[in-house]
Tab-separated table of C-alpha atoms and ligand atoms in Angstrom:
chain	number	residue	atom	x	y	z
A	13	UNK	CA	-68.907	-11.445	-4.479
A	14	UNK	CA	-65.468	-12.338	-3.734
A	15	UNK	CA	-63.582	-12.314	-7.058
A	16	UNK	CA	-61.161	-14.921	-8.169
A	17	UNK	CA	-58.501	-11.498	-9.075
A	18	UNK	CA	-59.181	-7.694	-8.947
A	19	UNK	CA	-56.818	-4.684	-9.704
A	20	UNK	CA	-55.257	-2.702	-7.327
A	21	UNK	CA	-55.716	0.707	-8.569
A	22	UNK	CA	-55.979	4.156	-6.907
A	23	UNK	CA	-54.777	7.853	-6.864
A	24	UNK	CA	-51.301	6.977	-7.854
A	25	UNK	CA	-52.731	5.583	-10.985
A	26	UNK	CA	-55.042	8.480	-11.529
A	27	UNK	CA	-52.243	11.199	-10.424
A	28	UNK	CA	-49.696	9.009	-13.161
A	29	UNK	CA	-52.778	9.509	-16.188
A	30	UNK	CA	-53.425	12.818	-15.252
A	31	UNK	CA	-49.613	13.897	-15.593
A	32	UNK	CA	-49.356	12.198	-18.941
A	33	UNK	CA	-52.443	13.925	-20.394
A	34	UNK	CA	-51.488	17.107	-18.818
A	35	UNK	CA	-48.064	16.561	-20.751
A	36	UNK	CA	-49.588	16.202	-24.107
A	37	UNK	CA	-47.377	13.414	-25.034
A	38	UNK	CA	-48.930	10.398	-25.104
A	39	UNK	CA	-47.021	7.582	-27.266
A	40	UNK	CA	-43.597	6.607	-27.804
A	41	UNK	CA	-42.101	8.978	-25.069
A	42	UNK	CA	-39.330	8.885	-21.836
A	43	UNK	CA	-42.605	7.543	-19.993
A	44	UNK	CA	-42.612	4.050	-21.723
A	45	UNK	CA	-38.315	3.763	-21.513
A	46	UNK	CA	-38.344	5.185	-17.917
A	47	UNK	CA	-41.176	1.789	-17.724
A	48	UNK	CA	-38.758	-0.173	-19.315
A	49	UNK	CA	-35.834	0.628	-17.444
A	50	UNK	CA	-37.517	0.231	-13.970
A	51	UNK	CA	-38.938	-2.971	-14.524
A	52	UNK	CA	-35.853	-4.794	-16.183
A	53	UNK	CA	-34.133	-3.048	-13.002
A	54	UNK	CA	-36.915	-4.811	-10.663
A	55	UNK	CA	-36.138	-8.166	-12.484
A	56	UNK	CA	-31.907	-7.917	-12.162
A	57	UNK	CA	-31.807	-7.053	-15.652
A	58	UNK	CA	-30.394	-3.756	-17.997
A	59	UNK	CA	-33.450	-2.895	-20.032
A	60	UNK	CA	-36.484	-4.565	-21.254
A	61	UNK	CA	-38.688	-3.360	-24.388
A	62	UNK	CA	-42.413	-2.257	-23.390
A	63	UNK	CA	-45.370	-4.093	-25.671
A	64	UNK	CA	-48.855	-3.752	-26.323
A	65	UNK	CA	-49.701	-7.061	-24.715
A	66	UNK	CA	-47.568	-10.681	-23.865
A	67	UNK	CA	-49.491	-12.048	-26.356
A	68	UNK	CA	-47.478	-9.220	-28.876
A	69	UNK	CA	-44.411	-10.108	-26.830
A	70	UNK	CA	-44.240	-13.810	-27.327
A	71	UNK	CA	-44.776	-13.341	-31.086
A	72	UNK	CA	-42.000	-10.699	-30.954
A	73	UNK	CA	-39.865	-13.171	-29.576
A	74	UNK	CA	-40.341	-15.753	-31.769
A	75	UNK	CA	-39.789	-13.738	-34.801
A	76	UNK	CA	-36.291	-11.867	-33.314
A	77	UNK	CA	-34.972	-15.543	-31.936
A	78	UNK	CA	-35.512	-16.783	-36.309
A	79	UNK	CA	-38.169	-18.898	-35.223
A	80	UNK	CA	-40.113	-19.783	-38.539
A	81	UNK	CA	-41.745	-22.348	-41.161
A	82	UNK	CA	-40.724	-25.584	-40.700
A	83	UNK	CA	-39.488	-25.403	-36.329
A	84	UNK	CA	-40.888	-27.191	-33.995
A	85	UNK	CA	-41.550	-25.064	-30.039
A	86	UNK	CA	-42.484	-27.201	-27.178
A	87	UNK	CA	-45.407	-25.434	-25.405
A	88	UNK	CA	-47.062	-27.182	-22.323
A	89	UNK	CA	-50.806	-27.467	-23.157
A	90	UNK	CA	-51.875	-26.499	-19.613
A	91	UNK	CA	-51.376	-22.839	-20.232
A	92	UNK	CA	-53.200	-20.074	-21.850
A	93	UNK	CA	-53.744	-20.729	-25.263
A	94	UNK	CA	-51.994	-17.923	-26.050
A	95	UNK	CA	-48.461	-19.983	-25.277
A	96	UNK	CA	-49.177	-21.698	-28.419
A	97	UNK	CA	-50.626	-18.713	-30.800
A	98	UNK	CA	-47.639	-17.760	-31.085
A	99	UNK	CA	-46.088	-20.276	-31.851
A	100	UNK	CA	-48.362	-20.590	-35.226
A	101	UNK	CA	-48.092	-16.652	-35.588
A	102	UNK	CA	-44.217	-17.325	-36.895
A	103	UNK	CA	-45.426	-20.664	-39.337
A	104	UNK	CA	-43.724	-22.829	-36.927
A	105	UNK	CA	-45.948	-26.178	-35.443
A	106	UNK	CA	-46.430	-26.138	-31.348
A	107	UNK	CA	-45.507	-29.514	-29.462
A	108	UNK	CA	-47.458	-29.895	-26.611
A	109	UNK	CA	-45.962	-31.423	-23.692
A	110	UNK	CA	-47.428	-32.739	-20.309
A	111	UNK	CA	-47.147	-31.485	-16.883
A	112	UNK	CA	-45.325	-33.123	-14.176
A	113	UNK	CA	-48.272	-34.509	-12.033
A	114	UNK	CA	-51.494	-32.572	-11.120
A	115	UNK	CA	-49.497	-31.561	-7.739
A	116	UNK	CA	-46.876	-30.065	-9.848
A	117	UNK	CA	-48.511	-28.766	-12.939
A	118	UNK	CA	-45.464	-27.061	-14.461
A	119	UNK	CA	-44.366	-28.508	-17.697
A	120	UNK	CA	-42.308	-31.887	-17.428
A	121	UNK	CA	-38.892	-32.072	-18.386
A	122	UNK	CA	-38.852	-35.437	-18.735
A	123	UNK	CA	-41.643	-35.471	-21.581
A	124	UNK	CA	-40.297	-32.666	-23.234
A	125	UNK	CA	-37.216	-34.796	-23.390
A	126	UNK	CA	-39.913	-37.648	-25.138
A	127	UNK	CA	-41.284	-34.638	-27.516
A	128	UNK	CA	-37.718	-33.542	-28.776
A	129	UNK	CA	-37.068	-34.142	-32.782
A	130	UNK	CA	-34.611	-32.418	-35.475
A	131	UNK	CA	-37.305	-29.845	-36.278
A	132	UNK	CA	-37.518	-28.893	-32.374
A	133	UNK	CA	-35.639	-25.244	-31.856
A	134	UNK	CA	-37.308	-24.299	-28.580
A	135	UNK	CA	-39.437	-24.172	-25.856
A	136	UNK	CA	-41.542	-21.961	-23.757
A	137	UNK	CA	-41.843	-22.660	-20.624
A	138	UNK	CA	-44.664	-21.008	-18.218
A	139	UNK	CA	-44.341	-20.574	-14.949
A	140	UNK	CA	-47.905	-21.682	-13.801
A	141	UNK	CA	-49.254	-20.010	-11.502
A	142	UNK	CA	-45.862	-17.963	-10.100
A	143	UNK	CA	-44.367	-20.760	-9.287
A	144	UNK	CA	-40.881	-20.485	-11.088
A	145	UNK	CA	-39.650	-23.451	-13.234
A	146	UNK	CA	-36.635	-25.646	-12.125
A	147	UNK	CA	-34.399	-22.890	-13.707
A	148	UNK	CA	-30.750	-24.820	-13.902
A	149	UNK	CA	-32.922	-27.982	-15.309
A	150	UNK	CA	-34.426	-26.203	-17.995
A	151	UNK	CA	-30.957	-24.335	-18.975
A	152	UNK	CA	-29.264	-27.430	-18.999
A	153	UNK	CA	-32.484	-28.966	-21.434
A	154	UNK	CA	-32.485	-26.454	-23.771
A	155	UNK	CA	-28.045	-26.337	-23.969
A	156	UNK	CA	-28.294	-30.110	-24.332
A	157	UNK	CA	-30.736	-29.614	-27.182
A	158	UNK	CA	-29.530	-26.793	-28.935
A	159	UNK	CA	-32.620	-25.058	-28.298
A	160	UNK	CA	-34.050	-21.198	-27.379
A	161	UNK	CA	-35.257	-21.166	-23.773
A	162	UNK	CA	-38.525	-18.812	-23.821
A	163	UNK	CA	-40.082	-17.899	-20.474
A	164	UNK	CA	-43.864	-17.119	-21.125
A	165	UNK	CA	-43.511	-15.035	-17.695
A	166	UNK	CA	-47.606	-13.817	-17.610
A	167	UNK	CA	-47.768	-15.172	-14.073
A	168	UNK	CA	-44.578	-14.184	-12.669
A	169	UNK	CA	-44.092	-10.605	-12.283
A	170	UNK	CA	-41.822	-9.527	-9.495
A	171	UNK	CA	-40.308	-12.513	-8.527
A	172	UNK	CA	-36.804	-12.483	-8.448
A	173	UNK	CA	-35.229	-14.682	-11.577
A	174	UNK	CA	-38.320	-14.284	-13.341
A	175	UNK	CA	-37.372	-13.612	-16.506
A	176	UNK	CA	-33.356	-14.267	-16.480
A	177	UNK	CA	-33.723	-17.876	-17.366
A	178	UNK	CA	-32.992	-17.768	-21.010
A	179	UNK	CA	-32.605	-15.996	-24.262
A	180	UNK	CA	-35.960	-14.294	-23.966
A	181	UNK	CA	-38.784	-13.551	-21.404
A	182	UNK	CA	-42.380	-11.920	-21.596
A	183	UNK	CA	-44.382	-10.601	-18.820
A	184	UNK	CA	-48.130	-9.454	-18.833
A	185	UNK	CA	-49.914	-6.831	-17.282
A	186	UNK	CA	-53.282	-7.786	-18.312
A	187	UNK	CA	-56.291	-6.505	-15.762
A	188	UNK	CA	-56.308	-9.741	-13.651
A	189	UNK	CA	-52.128	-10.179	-13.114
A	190	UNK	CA	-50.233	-9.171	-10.286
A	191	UNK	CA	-49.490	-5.856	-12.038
A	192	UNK	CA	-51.528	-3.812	-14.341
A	193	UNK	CA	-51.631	-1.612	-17.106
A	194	UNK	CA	-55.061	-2.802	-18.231
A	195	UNK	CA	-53.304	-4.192	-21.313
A	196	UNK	CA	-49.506	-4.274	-21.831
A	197	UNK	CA	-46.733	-6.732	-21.890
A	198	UNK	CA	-42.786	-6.669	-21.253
A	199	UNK	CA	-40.127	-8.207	-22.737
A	200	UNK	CA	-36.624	-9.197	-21.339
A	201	UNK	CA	-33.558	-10.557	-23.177
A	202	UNK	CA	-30.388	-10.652	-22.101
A	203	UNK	CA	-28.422	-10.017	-25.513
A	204	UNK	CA	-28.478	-6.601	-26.159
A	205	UNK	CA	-29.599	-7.282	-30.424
A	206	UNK	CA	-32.365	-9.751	-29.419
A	207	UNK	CA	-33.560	-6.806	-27.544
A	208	UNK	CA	-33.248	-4.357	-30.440
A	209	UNK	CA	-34.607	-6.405	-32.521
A	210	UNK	CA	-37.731	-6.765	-30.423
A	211	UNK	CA	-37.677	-3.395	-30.131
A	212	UNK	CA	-37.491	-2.449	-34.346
A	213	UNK	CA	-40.107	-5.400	-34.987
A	214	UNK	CA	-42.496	-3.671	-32.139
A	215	UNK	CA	-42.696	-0.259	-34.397
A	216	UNK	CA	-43.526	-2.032	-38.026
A	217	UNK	CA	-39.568	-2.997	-38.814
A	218	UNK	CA	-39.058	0.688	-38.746
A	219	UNK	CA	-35.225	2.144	-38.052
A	220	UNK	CA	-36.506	4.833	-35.737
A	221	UNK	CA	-39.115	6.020	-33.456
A	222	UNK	CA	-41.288	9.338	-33.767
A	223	UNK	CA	-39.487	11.021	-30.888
A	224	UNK	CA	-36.071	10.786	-32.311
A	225	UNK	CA	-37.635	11.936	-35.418
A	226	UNK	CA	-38.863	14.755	-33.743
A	227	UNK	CA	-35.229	15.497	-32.561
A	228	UNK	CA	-33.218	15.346	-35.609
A	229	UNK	CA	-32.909	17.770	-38.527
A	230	UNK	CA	-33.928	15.536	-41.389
A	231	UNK	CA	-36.342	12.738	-40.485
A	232	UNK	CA	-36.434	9.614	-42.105
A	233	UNK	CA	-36.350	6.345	-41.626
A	234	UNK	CA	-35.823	2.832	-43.092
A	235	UNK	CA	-37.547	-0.537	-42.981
A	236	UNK	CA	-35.704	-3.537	-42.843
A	237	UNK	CA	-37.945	-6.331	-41.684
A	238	UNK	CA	-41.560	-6.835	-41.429
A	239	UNK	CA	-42.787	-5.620	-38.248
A	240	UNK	CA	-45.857	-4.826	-36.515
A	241	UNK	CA	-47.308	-2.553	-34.459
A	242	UNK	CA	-46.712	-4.001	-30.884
A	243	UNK	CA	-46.119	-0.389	-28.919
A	244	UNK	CA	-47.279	0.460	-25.387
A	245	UNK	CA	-48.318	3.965	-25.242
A	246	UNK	CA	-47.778	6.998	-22.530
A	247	UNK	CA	-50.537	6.203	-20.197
A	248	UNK	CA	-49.923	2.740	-19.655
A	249	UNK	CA	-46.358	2.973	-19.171
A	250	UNK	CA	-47.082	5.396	-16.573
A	251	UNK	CA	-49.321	3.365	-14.619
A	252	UNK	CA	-47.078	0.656	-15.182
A	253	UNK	CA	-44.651	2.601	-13.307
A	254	UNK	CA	-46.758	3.323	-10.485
A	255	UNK	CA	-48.188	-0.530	-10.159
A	256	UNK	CA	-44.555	-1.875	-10.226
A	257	UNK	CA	-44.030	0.459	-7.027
A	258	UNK	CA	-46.076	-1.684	-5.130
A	259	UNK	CA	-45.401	-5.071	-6.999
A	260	UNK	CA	-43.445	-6.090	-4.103
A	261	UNK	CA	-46.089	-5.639	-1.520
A	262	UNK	CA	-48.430	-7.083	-3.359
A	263	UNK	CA	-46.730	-10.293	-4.088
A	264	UNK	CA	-46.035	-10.340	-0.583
A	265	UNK	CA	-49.565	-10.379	0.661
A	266	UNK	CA	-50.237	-12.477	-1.968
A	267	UNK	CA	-47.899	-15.334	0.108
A	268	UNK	CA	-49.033	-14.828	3.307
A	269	UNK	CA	-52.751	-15.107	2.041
A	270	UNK	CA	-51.373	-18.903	-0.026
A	271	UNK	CA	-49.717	-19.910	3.090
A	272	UNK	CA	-52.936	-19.390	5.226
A	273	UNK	CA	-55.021	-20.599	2.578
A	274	UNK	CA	-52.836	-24.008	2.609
A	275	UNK	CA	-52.755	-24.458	6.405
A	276	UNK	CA	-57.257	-24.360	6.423
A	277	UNK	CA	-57.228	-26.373	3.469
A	278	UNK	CA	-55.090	-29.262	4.447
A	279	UNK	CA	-57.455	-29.215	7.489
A	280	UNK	CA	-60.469	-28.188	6.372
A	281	UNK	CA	-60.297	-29.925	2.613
A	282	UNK	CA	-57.991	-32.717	2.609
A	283	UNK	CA	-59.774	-34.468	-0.275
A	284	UNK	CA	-58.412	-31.638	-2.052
A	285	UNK	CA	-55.389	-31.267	-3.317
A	286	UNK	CA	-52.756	-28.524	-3.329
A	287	UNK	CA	-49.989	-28.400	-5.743
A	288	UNK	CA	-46.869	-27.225	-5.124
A	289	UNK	CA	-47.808	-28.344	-0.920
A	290	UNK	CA	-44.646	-29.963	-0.217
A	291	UNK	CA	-42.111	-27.357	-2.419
A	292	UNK	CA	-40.235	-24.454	-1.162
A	293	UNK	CA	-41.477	-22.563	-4.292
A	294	UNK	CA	-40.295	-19.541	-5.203
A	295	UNK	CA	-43.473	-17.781	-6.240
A	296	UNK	CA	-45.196	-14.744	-7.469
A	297	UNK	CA	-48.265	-16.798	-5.950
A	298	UNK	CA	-50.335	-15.510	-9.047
A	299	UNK	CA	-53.065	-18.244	-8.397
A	300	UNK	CA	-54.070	-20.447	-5.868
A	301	UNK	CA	-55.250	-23.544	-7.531
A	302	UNK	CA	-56.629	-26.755	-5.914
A	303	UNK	CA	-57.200	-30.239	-7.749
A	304	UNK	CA	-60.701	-31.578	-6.243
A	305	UNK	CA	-61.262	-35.526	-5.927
A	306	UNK	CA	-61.862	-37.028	-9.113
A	307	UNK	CA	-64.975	-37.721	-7.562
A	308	UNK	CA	-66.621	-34.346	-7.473
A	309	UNK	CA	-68.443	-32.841	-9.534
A	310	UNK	CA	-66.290	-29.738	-10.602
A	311	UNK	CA	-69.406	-27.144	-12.286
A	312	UNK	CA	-71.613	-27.973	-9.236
A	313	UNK	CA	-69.319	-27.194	-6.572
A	314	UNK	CA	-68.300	-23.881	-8.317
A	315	UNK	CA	-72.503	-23.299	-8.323
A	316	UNK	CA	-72.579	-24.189	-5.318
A	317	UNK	CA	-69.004	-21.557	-4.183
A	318	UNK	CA	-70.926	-18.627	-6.391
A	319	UNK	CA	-74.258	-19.393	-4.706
A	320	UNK	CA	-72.057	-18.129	-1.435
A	321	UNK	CA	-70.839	-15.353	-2.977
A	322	UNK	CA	-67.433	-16.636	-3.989
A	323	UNK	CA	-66.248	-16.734	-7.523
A	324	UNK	CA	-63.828	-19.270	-8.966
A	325	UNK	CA	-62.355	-20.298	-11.778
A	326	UNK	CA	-59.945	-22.901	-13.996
A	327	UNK	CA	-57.127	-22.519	-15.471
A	328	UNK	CA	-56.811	-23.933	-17.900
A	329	UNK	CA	-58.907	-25.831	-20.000
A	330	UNK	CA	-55.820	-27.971	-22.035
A	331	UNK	CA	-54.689	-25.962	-24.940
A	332	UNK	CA	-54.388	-28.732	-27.166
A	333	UNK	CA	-58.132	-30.145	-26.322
A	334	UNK	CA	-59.285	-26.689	-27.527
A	335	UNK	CA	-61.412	-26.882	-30.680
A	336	UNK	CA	-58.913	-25.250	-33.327
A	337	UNK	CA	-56.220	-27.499	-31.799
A	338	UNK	CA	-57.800	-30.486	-32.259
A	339	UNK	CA	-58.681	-29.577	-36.094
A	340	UNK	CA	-56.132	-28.414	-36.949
A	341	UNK	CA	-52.977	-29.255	-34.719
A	342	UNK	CA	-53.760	-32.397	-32.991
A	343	UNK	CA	-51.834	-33.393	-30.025
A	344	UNK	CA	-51.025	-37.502	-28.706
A	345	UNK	CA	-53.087	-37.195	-25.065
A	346	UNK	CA	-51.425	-35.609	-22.163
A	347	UNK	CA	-52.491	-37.459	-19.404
A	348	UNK	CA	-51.450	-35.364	-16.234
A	349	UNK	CA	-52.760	-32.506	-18.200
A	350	UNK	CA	-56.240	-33.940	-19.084
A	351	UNK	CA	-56.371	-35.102	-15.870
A	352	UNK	CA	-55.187	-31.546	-13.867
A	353	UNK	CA	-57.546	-29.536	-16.658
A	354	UNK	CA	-61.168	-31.264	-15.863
A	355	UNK	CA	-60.267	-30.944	-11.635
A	356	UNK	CA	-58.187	-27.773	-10.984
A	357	UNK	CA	-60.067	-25.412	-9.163
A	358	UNK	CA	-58.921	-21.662	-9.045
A	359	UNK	CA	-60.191	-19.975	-5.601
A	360	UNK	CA	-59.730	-15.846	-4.957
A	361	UNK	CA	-56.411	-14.360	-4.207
A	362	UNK	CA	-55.494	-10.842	-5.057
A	363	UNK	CA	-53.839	-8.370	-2.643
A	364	UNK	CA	-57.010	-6.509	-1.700
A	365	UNK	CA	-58.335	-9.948	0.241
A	366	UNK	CA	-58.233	-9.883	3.930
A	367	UNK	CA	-57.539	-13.314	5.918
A	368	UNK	CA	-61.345	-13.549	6.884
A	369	UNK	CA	-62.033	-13.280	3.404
A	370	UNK	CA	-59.432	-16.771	2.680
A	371	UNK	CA	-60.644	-18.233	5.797
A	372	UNK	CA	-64.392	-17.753	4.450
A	373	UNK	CA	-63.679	-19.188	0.924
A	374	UNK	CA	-61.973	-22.362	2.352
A	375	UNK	CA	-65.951	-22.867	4.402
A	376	UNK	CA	-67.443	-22.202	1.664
A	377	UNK	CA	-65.196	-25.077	-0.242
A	378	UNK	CA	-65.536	-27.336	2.156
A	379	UNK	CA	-69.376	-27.479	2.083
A	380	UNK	CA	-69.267	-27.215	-1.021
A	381	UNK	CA	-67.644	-30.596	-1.440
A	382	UNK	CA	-70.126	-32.278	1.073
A	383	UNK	CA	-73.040	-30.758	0.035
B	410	PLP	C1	-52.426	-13.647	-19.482
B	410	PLP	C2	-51.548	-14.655	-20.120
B	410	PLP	C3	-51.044	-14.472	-21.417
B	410	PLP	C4	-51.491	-13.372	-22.310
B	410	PLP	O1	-51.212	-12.117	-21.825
B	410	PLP	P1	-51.785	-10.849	-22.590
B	410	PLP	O2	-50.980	-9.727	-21.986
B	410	PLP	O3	-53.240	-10.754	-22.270
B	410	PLP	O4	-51.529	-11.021	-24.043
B	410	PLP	C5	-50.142	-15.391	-21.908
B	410	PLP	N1	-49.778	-16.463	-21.188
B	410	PLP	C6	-50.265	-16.693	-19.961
B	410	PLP	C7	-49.798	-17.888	-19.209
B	410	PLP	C8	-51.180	-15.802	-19.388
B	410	PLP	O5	-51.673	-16.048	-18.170
């Protein structure tokens, strides 16, 4: 079966575990700064602050940036649902705003414009996919608005600007992103006391960690704000380490293997289409989604692409037409959104797939859709 992602692990990883249990130090140690310090140097930035997951990193955000009860954050719906948690995580109400168009399904600026009230104090954008957000446009939104400009980053490791866009950024190394660490997230921010702030609330509001307890005379320490415990430990900062080593390669392949992908599609499947075709994107080309005819049936073609031996998936099913949502936070409709959510189609691409393997998947697709 050829997989929609798969991690690219191997003896570095294994040599990078070994090490750390060999070392007998395994949280809250030089591994997880040394982590910190490489990727925030990968990303054109000083430092960064290591968490347990993005998820953990948005919500970190959120509470260091004074988001709280009674603010308003404009989230696109067509993200992971997680864009929004965290929104509700701080007591503040998620405003869901629309995509641009189903070829451009990054979160429209012009709606968010629409969505804007007194209560609104920012916005997370996501960059969908790897493709980076208009980053100048969204700088001069959120300064025009008085707003915090969030990057929910998940999909963008390793691409340059990633992460520099505003006054906070998280990145996730979940199994199926570009990098791993199984679980883990990172967080950037380019003022220094957003950062330490992130990095107090990460280790339950408390004034120090265990290893500079370890290293003074007298440990103690304070707490001066609820916190929670949002840590990445030894081993995963260590194969962190080793996985952003080969982030670059990876992304790389990961282009070539789009740009093929786009060529046999526009002349294999051109009742398909493929958004971001006609954009010089600057990607981390995370996914490679396609929007089938309105047409086609969406859950028998993917039968019909698994029956071949090729998985697929969708991302995303709209946040805000998500049970819970509509209970309990229900959104106006978001037409391009709806309308992206019920056709997007998510094929393979990962850096272990060969061009025979893109060059199969796009066959299988096309019968797929005449079948
Ligand atoms: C994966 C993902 C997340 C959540 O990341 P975790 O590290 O699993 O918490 C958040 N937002 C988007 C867009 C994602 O793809």
């Amino acid at each position: 079966m050829l997989l929609v992602s798969e991690p690219n692990l191997g003896e570095a990883e294994k040599a990078a575990l070994t090490q750390v249990i060999d070392s007998n130090w395994i949280t809250m140690g030089s591994k997880v700064r040394d982590f910190e310090q490489a990727f925030a140097e990968h990303h054109g930035s000083d430092n960064a602050v290591a968490v347990c997951s993005c998820t953990a990193g948005l919500h970190l955000v959120l509470a260091a940036l004074g988001i709280g009860t009674g603010h308003q954050v404009l989230v696109p719906s067509m993200s992971f649902v997680a864009t929004a948690n965290c929104v509700l995580y701080v007591g503040a109400a998620p405003v869901f705003v629309d995509i641009s168009g189903i070829d451009r399904p990054l979160m429209s600026i012009e709606d968010a414009e629409r969505r804007c009230t007194r209560q609104t104090r920012a916005v997370i954008i996501m960059h969908y996919g790897g493709y980076l957000a208009d980053r100048p446009a969204w700088q001069a939104f959120a300064r025009a608005h008085d707003l915090c400009l969030i990057e929910d980053a998940a999909h963008a490791a390793g691409v340059a600007g990633a992460g520099t866009f505003g006054d906070a950024a998280v990145f996730s190394f979940y199994g199926n992103k570009n990098m791993t660490t199984a679980e883990g997230g990172m967080v950037m921010a380019p003022d220094p006391a957003v950062r330490e702030r992130v990095r107090m609330l990460r280790g339950h509001g408390m004034s120090s960690g265990t290893h500079e307890r370890l290293h003074v005379r007298a440990p103690t320490y304070d707490v001066t704000a609820l916190g929670w415990n949002y840590r990445m430990d030894e081993l995963r900062a260590a194969v962190g380490i080793t996985q952003l080593a080969s982030l670059a390669g990876w992304n790389a392949i990961r282009g070539e293997l789009s740009t093929l992908y786009r060529e046999l599609l526009a002349r294999y499947c051109p009742e398909v289409t493929v958004p971001f075709m006609d954009i010089k994107a600057v990607s981390a080309h995370h996914l490679l989604p396609v929007v089938l005819p309105a047409s086609s049936n969406r859950e028998a073609v993917m039968g019909r692409m698994r029956d071949q031996g090729v998985q697929t998936s969708f991302h995303y099913p709209p946040i805000h037409q998500l049970s819970f949502y509509r209970a309990n936070h229900p959104s106006p409709p978001l037409p391009q959104t709806e309308a992206f959510g019920c056709r997007e189609l998510t094929l393979p691409l990962h850096s272990k797939l060969s061009t025979s393997d893109v060059e199969f998947v796009v066959r299988v697709l096309a019968d797929a859709l005449t079948a």
